[in-house]
Amino acid sequence: MTSSGTNSARPSPASGVEGSPDAAHSPAWEVLLPAVEAPARARGRSLREALRDAVRSGRLAPGTRLPSSRDLAADLGVSRGLITEAYEQLTAEGYLRSGRGAGTWVGGAARAAPPRARDHAPRPAGELADFVPGTPDVSLFPRASWAAAQRSVLAELPHQELGYPDPRGLPRLRTALAALLARRRGVVADPERIVVLSGVSQAMAVLGSVLHARGIREVGVEDPGSPQHAGLYAAAGVRAVPLPLDDEGPALGPLRESGVRYLVTTPAHQFPTGIACSARRRAELLDWAREVDGFVLEDDYDGDFRYDRAPVGALQGLDPERVAYSGSVSKSLAPGLRLGWLLVPEALAEEVVERKRTMDLGHPTLDQAVFARFVERGDYDRQLRRCQRAYRERRDALVTALGTHFPGSRVTGIAAGLHVIAALPARYGPEERFLARVAAAGVAVRPLTHYTHPRAGDDGEEPGVRLVLGYAHLPPGRIRAGVELMAGAAGAGGLGR
């Protein structure tokens, strides 16, 4: 090679050693050509990067002897000092090895990096119709108003607010959230007790860690219920005890018998059954918490979305010293924002804040400031109204389609949230066969049993099929087509026996 990039010259064959690989005769040496042609000030760095990449990728194999610095510099048309510096730097980093009078060789420590970054984000596996619950319509994200808020915040944000934040969150956002939650969800909201986190999942993880540090090893969870609750507490070393529901909410008898002192619940719109906790049961749950000196951990995951009346207020408003309240923007804006909040009782506040501090030193400042402005200007209220209109229309489309294509089916639960429970007639059972047929037709669904813990003494499945159908992410036309496709896979008159 020459400095012009041609192949008229090669490193001297004398630099090789008989019986060993020799870079002088390897096409791998071509990787240095772009580095040699870099601007003079960047040439040394480019040479080092090119050599590293060649070793990592395997083009320069372990045990390969490199040309002497004098020979390589002459062939490449660069100073010997550049080559010497590159060899010394990569030897110090472990990519090369050298011995006095023995030359420079490729070491064996480096391994090729993975060829690409894999994407493990949860996505449907190519289904023609995806009714799996839990996903909002992210195409409703208000890009224009969010971008305007970002521009304003970047122009106005004081420099000092780009430092490490208060682990509870920016005072501006906590103040805005306190007003928002008091107005929309009926909570008793003190900005000093609001902690901004990465969604409800981090709220549960932080609470689990705090409980574990207090010596608590069990927490009650609803059955059926969100699988995430059990997993998040288990990761903190706290075992989830599944507790059954009745028509009013968590059943009091099994709750008292379990011996737990902490209960995770979704009282405004239970996931997945869709029931709302009755006024009587709310009072009973708070009485239980006071009696056992425990806490209710309220997950208000979709409490803003009620379509037949005003949303039921949060349980926390009845007793803010016995209820830890969590929520997020995952269903109203986008899950990818990873933005939520936890309103904690005074007895847990200091421990929760300290755990948040040690976990990540606080939530990203810019995201907090943008959301604060979004709330203050009324943009968040407008977004909630937009989502409510869209999701109500989609729920109505799903209920109508089920009535048309699955005669005799029943939709249970309150008119709220992002999913329904559809109980199909017995002729569509057994469940396992129904699910196999609709999956083969490209329809993704989840049965209610997917969210239920196995219980001793269960005597098999109930007749018929009960499905948890998510609809928020699907336009009405896709909903109708998907239900029709599901009905065709099941058979117009049911699967038969």
XYZ file of C-alpha atoms in Angstrom:
497
model
C 0.000 0.000 0.000
C 1.003 3.603 -0.420
C -0.302 6.739 1.183
C -2.339 7.343 -1.965
C -4.388 4.249 -1.193
C -3.084 2.006 -4.018
C -1.780 -1.535 -3.562
C 1.585 -0.964 -5.214
C 3.462 -1.837 -2.025
C 3.025 -4.281 0.855
C 4.617 -4.584 4.303
C 7.881 -6.441 4.039
C 7.560 -10.234 4.009
C 10.573 -10.238 6.302
C 8.308 -9.039 9.085
C 6.536 -12.368 9.177
C 7.581 -15.455 11.105
C 7.600 -18.878 9.501
C 4.679 -21.031 10.599
C 2.557 -18.169 11.901
C -0.101 -15.906 10.387
C 1.349 -12.705 8.954
C -0.600 -9.468 8.538
C 1.673 -8.565 5.648
C -0.081 -11.151 3.458
C -3.616 -10.620 4.824
C -6.363 -8.659 3.065
C -7.297 -7.479 6.557
C -4.607 -4.814 6.170
C -6.901 -3.014 3.728
C -8.882 -1.691 6.717
C -6.125 0.867 7.338
C -6.598 2.637 4.013
C -9.476 4.929 5.142
C -7.546 5.774 8.313
C -4.463 6.796 6.338
C -6.577 9.088 4.176
C -8.086 10.880 7.201
C -7.102 14.523 7.900
C -3.668 14.822 9.493
C -4.994 15.827 12.937
C -7.317 12.797 13.062
C -5.009 10.262 11.446
C -3.575 8.779 14.637
C -7.000 8.289 16.200
C -8.336 6.797 12.954
C -5.449 4.326 12.789
C -6.093 3.168 16.350
C -9.821 2.767 15.721
C -9.196 0.828 12.505
C -6.813 -1.564 14.254
C -9.275 -2.104 17.121
C -12.088 -2.867 14.706
C -9.920 -5.280 12.749
C -9.024 -7.205 15.929
C -12.611 -7.211 17.276
C -14.081 -8.393 13.991
C -11.542 -11.191 13.604
C -10.031 -9.843 10.383
C -6.778 -9.764 12.331
C -6.881 -13.125 14.087
C -5.278 -13.844 17.478
C -1.623 -14.784 16.988
C -1.178 -12.666 13.874
C 2.223 -10.948 13.825
C 2.093 -7.303 12.784
C 4.719 -5.540 10.635
C 7.349 -3.525 12.446
C 6.439 0.093 13.071
C 9.176 1.182 10.634
C 7.940 -1.062 7.786
C 4.274 -0.232 8.275
C 4.937 3.506 8.493
C 6.939 3.377 5.264
C 4.276 1.435 3.415
C 1.429 3.645 4.625
C 3.310 6.888 4.092
C 2.872 8.103 7.665
C 5.305 8.906 10.442
C 6.739 6.041 12.422
C 5.592 7.825 15.584
C 1.917 7.367 14.600
C 2.385 3.615 14.220
C 4.421 3.310 17.414
C 1.801 5.243 19.363
C -0.993 3.066 17.948
C 0.855 -0.160 18.829
C 1.608 1.060 22.373
C -1.963 2.197 23.004
C -3.552 -1.030 21.763
C -1.003 -3.102 23.697
C -1.960 -1.242 26.883
C -5.646 -1.911 26.153
C -5.070 -5.647 25.595
C -5.728 -5.828 21.859
C -2.040 -6.443 21.039
C 0.893 -8.047 22.836
C 4.589 -7.491 22.387
C 7.878 -8.741 23.706
C 11.315 -7.190 23.662
C 12.894 -8.174 20.357
C 9.958 -10.467 19.498
C 7.729 -8.053 17.591
C 4.072 -7.137 18.004
C 1.255 -9.682 17.807
C -2.548 -9.697 17.961
C -3.619 -10.746 21.459
C -6.339 -13.205 22.329
C -8.391 -11.112 24.755
C -10.669 -9.344 22.273
C -13.845 -10.984 21.067
C -16.082 -9.894 18.238
C -18.969 -7.687 19.364
C -22.550 -8.766 18.534
C -23.302 -7.742 14.963
C -26.414 -5.731 15.858
C -28.527 -4.471 18.738
C -31.612 -6.643 19.199
C -35.014 -5.183 19.938
C -36.871 -6.909 22.784
C -39.787 -4.478 22.891
C -43.096 -6.383 23.211
C -44.849 -6.445 19.843
C -47.429 -8.724 18.222
C -45.872 -11.543 16.229
C -47.460 -10.659 12.905
C -51.080 -11.380 13.878
C -53.823 -10.255 11.516
C -55.841 -9.073 14.520
C -54.290 -8.281 17.904
C -56.721 -8.054 20.848
C -54.063 -8.508 23.564
C -54.928 -5.963 26.300
C -52.770 -3.269 27.825
C -51.711 -1.212 24.801
C -52.971 2.319 24.102
C -53.064 3.906 20.650
C -49.670 5.596 20.502
C -50.632 7.235 17.194
C -52.774 9.569 19.323
C -49.644 11.003 20.918
C -49.878 14.826 20.577
C -46.642 15.407 18.724
C -47.235 19.064 17.821
C -48.205 20.264 21.309
C -45.494 18.122 22.951
C -42.873 19.557 20.587
C -44.082 23.091 21.373
C -43.755 22.381 25.085
C -40.234 21.037 24.537
C -39.154 24.148 22.636
C -40.541 26.436 25.324
C -38.930 24.472 28.135
C -35.515 24.359 26.453
C -35.644 28.117 25.923
C -36.696 28.924 29.501
C -35.216 26.201 31.737
C -32.653 27.636 34.212
C -29.198 26.133 33.838
C -29.175 24.845 37.410
C -32.190 22.642 36.741
C -30.055 20.538 34.406
C -28.117 19.313 37.438
C -29.100 16.348 39.599
C -32.781 16.788 40.488
C -34.651 16.354 43.749
C -35.270 12.565 43.792
C -38.947 13.285 44.384
C -39.108 15.236 41.104
C -39.119 18.873 40.019
C -41.197 21.027 42.400
C -42.932 22.519 39.348
C -44.139 19.110 38.173
C -45.112 17.893 41.635
C -47.185 21.044 42.132
C -48.883 20.597 38.742
C -49.545 16.917 39.453
C -51.016 17.670 42.876
C -53.568 20.029 41.308
C -54.313 17.629 38.444
C -54.806 14.546 40.617
C -56.923 16.369 43.182
C -59.182 17.709 40.426
C -59.471 14.604 38.251
C -58.998 11.692 40.669
C -60.107 13.101 44.010
C -56.860 12.377 45.815
C -55.476 14.280 48.787
C -52.368 15.515 47.005
C -49.483 17.131 48.867
C -46.625 18.002 46.452
C -44.159 17.060 49.201
C -45.408 13.459 49.104
C -45.441 13.025 45.327
C -42.507 11.107 43.851
C -41.995 11.155 40.078
C -40.925 7.766 38.708
C -40.651 5.696 35.531
C -44.266 4.559 35.535
C -46.319 2.352 37.840
C -43.817 -0.483 37.433
C -41.078 1.497 39.160
C -43.551 2.615 41.804
C -44.261 -1.030 42.642
C -40.560 -1.906 42.540
C -39.704 0.934 44.926
C -42.523 -0.008 47.307
C -41.439 -3.646 47.201
C -37.890 -2.670 48.119
C -39.127 -0.499 51.003
C -41.355 -3.281 52.329
C -38.522 -5.796 52.109
C -36.238 -3.450 54.066
C -38.965 -3.306 56.734
C -38.922 -7.085 57.030
C -42.128 -7.639 55.050
C -41.979 -10.820 52.976
C -45.559 -11.124 51.646
C -47.982 -8.826 49.880
C -51.513 -9.591 48.713
C -52.344 -9.306 44.996
C -55.670 -9.639 43.202
C -56.534 -12.965 41.550
C -57.168 -12.656 38.670
C -54.893 -9.682 38.344
C -51.964 -8.088 36.574
C -49.056 -10.550 36.221
C -46.647 -7.629 36.585
C -47.579 -7.038 40.218
C -46.377 -10.446 41.357
C -43.195 -10.238 39.280
C -42.227 -6.778 40.491
C -42.627 -7.658 44.158
C -40.872 -10.985 43.694
C -37.872 -9.131 42.243
C -37.714 -7.182 45.508
C -37.806 -10.397 47.553
C -41.481 -10.088 48.531
C -43.790 -13.018 47.734
C -47.139 -12.242 46.102
C -50.103 -13.964 47.783
C -52.998 -14.322 45.292
C -56.329 -13.304 46.803
C -59.724 -13.920 45.152
C -62.298 -11.319 44.169
C -66.050 -11.185 44.530
C -68.546 -8.883 42.828
C -67.496 -5.918 45.004
C -63.707 -6.189 44.865
C -61.070 -8.098 46.874
C -62.914 -10.636 49.040
C -62.597 -9.700 52.732
C -62.633 -13.222 54.179
C -59.617 -14.580 52.268
C -57.814 -11.258 52.776
C -58.134 -11.492 56.566
C -57.246 -15.195 56.595
C -54.097 -14.647 54.513
C -52.325 -12.720 57.261
C -50.874 -10.151 54.825
C -50.719 -6.492 55.857
C -50.236 -4.979 52.420
C -52.614 -5.316 49.465
C -52.067 -4.275 45.820
C -55.380 -3.417 44.185
C -56.947 -1.662 41.161
C -60.163 -0.335 42.734
C -61.332 2.133 40.047
C -61.327 -0.482 37.263
C -60.023 -3.887 38.251
C -57.670 -5.588 35.836
C -58.729 -7.796 34.204
C -62.312 -8.420 35.435
C -63.385 -4.812 34.812
C -65.329 -4.385 38.061
C -65.212 -1.222 40.168
C -64.716 -1.658 43.884
C -68.004 -0.882 45.669
C -68.298 1.924 48.222
C -68.871 -0.644 50.960
C -65.807 -2.669 49.986
C -63.660 0.459 49.846
C -64.585 1.256 53.432
C -63.956 -2.364 54.463
C -60.505 -2.393 52.869
C -59.511 0.752 54.741
C -60.860 -0.667 58.022
C -58.766 -3.799 57.402
C -55.626 -1.719 56.751
C -56.114 0.187 60.010
C -56.752 -3.003 61.990
C -53.578 -4.754 60.790
C -51.490 -1.545 60.697
C -50.944 -2.081 56.991
C -51.330 -0.277 53.680
C -53.307 -0.502 50.468
C -51.167 -0.012 47.362
C -53.483 1.489 44.722
C -52.672 1.060 41.028
C -54.791 3.641 39.180
C -53.603 2.455 35.775
C -56.590 3.678 33.689
C -58.773 5.541 36.174
C -59.316 8.518 33.840
C -61.225 6.475 31.268
C -64.884 5.989 32.176
C -67.437 6.204 29.362
C -70.894 6.043 30.966
C -70.405 8.438 33.884
C -67.735 10.404 35.734
C -64.770 8.236 36.785
C -64.852 6.759 40.279
C -62.466 8.708 42.510
C -59.290 7.166 43.842
C -59.365 5.144 47.049
C -56.491 7.274 48.383
C -58.818 10.242 48.883
C -60.604 8.396 51.698
C -57.485 7.772 53.789
C -54.201 9.211 52.463
C -52.281 7.772 55.433
C -53.238 4.177 54.587
C -53.108 4.246 50.776
C -50.101 4.631 48.484
C -51.428 5.845 45.143
C -49.681 5.278 41.782
C -50.448 6.334 38.219
C -48.754 7.175 34.934
C -49.135 8.587 31.427
C -48.684 5.164 29.803
C -52.342 4.860 28.764
C -52.981 8.567 28.110
C -49.808 9.616 26.260
C -47.379 6.749 25.563
C -45.722 3.932 27.545
C -42.358 4.860 26.034
C -42.261 8.136 27.974
C -41.711 6.109 31.183
C -43.318 8.797 33.311
C -45.454 8.184 36.373
C -45.975 9.156 39.984
C -46.401 7.767 43.470
C -48.275 9.584 46.227
C -47.084 8.073 49.506
C -48.350 8.091 53.104
C -46.237 10.028 55.567
C -45.093 6.787 57.220
C -43.474 5.578 53.974
C -42.386 8.868 52.424
C -38.803 9.134 53.668
C -37.974 5.514 52.816
C -39.527 5.758 49.347
C -37.613 8.950 48.525
C -34.331 7.475 49.707
C -34.912 4.307 47.659
C -35.655 6.401 44.568
C -32.433 8.346 45.182
C -30.262 5.237 45.388
C -32.011 3.617 42.432
C -31.377 6.282 39.774
C -30.752 9.720 41.379
C -34.064 11.023 40.080
C -36.166 11.143 36.934
C -34.860 12.995 33.799
C -35.252 16.741 34.332
C -36.188 17.735 30.799
C -39.009 15.170 30.597
C -40.393 16.416 33.902
C -40.278 20.064 32.860
C -41.977 19.346 29.531
C -44.784 17.384 31.187
C -45.228 20.083 33.829
C -45.769 22.671 31.095
C -48.052 20.248 29.250
C -50.244 19.941 32.355
C -50.146 23.644 33.256
C -51.319 24.785 29.817
C -54.263 22.369 29.722
C -52.757 20.213 26.967
C -52.981 17.085 29.118
C -56.694 17.591 29.778
C -57.260 18.005 26.036
C -55.309 14.804 25.378
C -57.418 12.887 27.908
C -60.623 14.084 26.247
C -59.273 13.068 22.852
C -58.392 9.581 24.100
C -61.759 9.189 25.829
C -63.647 9.949 22.607
C -61.516 7.524 20.590
C -61.590 4.717 23.142
C -65.334 5.016 23.751
C -65.960 4.669 20.007
C -63.699 1.605 19.851
C -65.327 -0.040 22.855
C -68.759 0.471 21.279
C -67.492 -1.029 18.004
C -66.165 -4.093 19.843
C -69.349 -4.664 21.855
C -71.480 -4.350 18.704
C -69.229 -6.706 16.720
C -69.317 -9.326 19.472
C -73.113 -9.183 19.540
C -73.242 -9.614 15.767
C -70.682 -12.400 15.306
C -70.980 -14.205 18.666
C -74.737 -14.267 19.437
C -75.418 -14.823 23.104
C -72.064 -13.451 24.257
C -71.932 -11.118 27.286
C -69.614 -8.196 27.916
C -69.000 -7.800 31.643
C -67.378 -5.098 33.745
C -67.989 -1.366 33.810
C -67.776 0.807 30.668
C -64.227 1.964 31.300
C -60.587 1.405 30.509
C -58.930 -0.177 27.504
C -60.336 -3.727 27.573
C -63.521 -5.742 28.023
C -64.311 -9.206 29.333
C -66.273 -11.168 26.745
C -68.028 -14.306 27.991
C -68.862 -16.488 24.989
C -71.623 -19.118 25.095
C -70.753 -22.664 26.095
C -70.977 -23.885 22.502
C -67.705 -22.083 21.744
C -65.785 -24.161 24.270
C -63.626 -25.855 25.278
C -61.285 -22.916 25.744
C -58.088 -24.639 24.649
C -59.583 -25.663 21.316
C -61.059 -22.211 20.712
C -57.725 -20.500 21.386
C -55.865 -22.889 19.070
C -58.252 -22.178 16.204
C -58.217 -18.399 16.477
C -54.419 -18.374 16.856
C -54.093 -20.433 13.681
C -56.259 -17.821 11.943
C -53.874 -15.042 12.992
C -55.963 -13.594 15.847
C -54.120 -12.797 19.101
C -56.301 -12.983 22.225
C -55.847 -13.673 25.940
C -58.288 -15.772 27.981
C -59.225 -14.688 31.495
C -57.471 -17.800 32.785
C -54.179 -16.286 31.564
C -54.393 -13.844 34.490
C -55.542 -16.317 37.152
C -53.345 -18.204 39.613
C -53.938 -21.990 39.724
C -55.802 -22.988 42.875
C -55.903 -26.252 44.762
C -59.239 -27.972 44.298
C -60.020 -26.454 40.880
C -62.133 -28.980 39.007
C -61.411 -27.786 35.476
C -62.496 -25.017 33.197
C -65.894 -23.385 33.247
C -68.038 -24.009 30.150
C -67.609 -21.545 27.329
C -64.774 -19.090 26.845
C -64.018 -15.836 28.663
C -61.692 -13.478 26.825
C -59.888 -10.309 27.901
C -60.034 -8.217 24.722
C -57.990 -5.035 24.353
C -59.323 -2.510 21.874
C -57.711 0.898 22.488
C -54.920 0.430 19.931
C -57.260 -0.693 17.124
C -59.364 1.568 14.870
C -63.058 0.558 14.645
C -62.666 -1.013 11.205
C -59.850 -3.274 12.433
C -61.927 -4.233 15.462
C -64.902 -5.303 13.353
C -62.711 -7.210 10.902
C -60.828 -8.922 13.722
C -63.990 -10.110 15.492
C -65.363 -11.405 12.186
C -62.105 -13.274 11.556
C -62.218 -14.732 15.074
C -65.813 -15.857 14.581
C -64.953 -17.495 11.283
C -62.122 -19.418 12.938
C -64.393 -20.523 15.781
C -67.180 -21.608 13.431
C -70.524 -19.871 12.999
C -72.314 -22.230 15.363
C -69.486 -22.817 17.793
C -66.746 -25.419 17.893
C -68.949 -28.288 18.884
C -67.935 -31.130 21.151
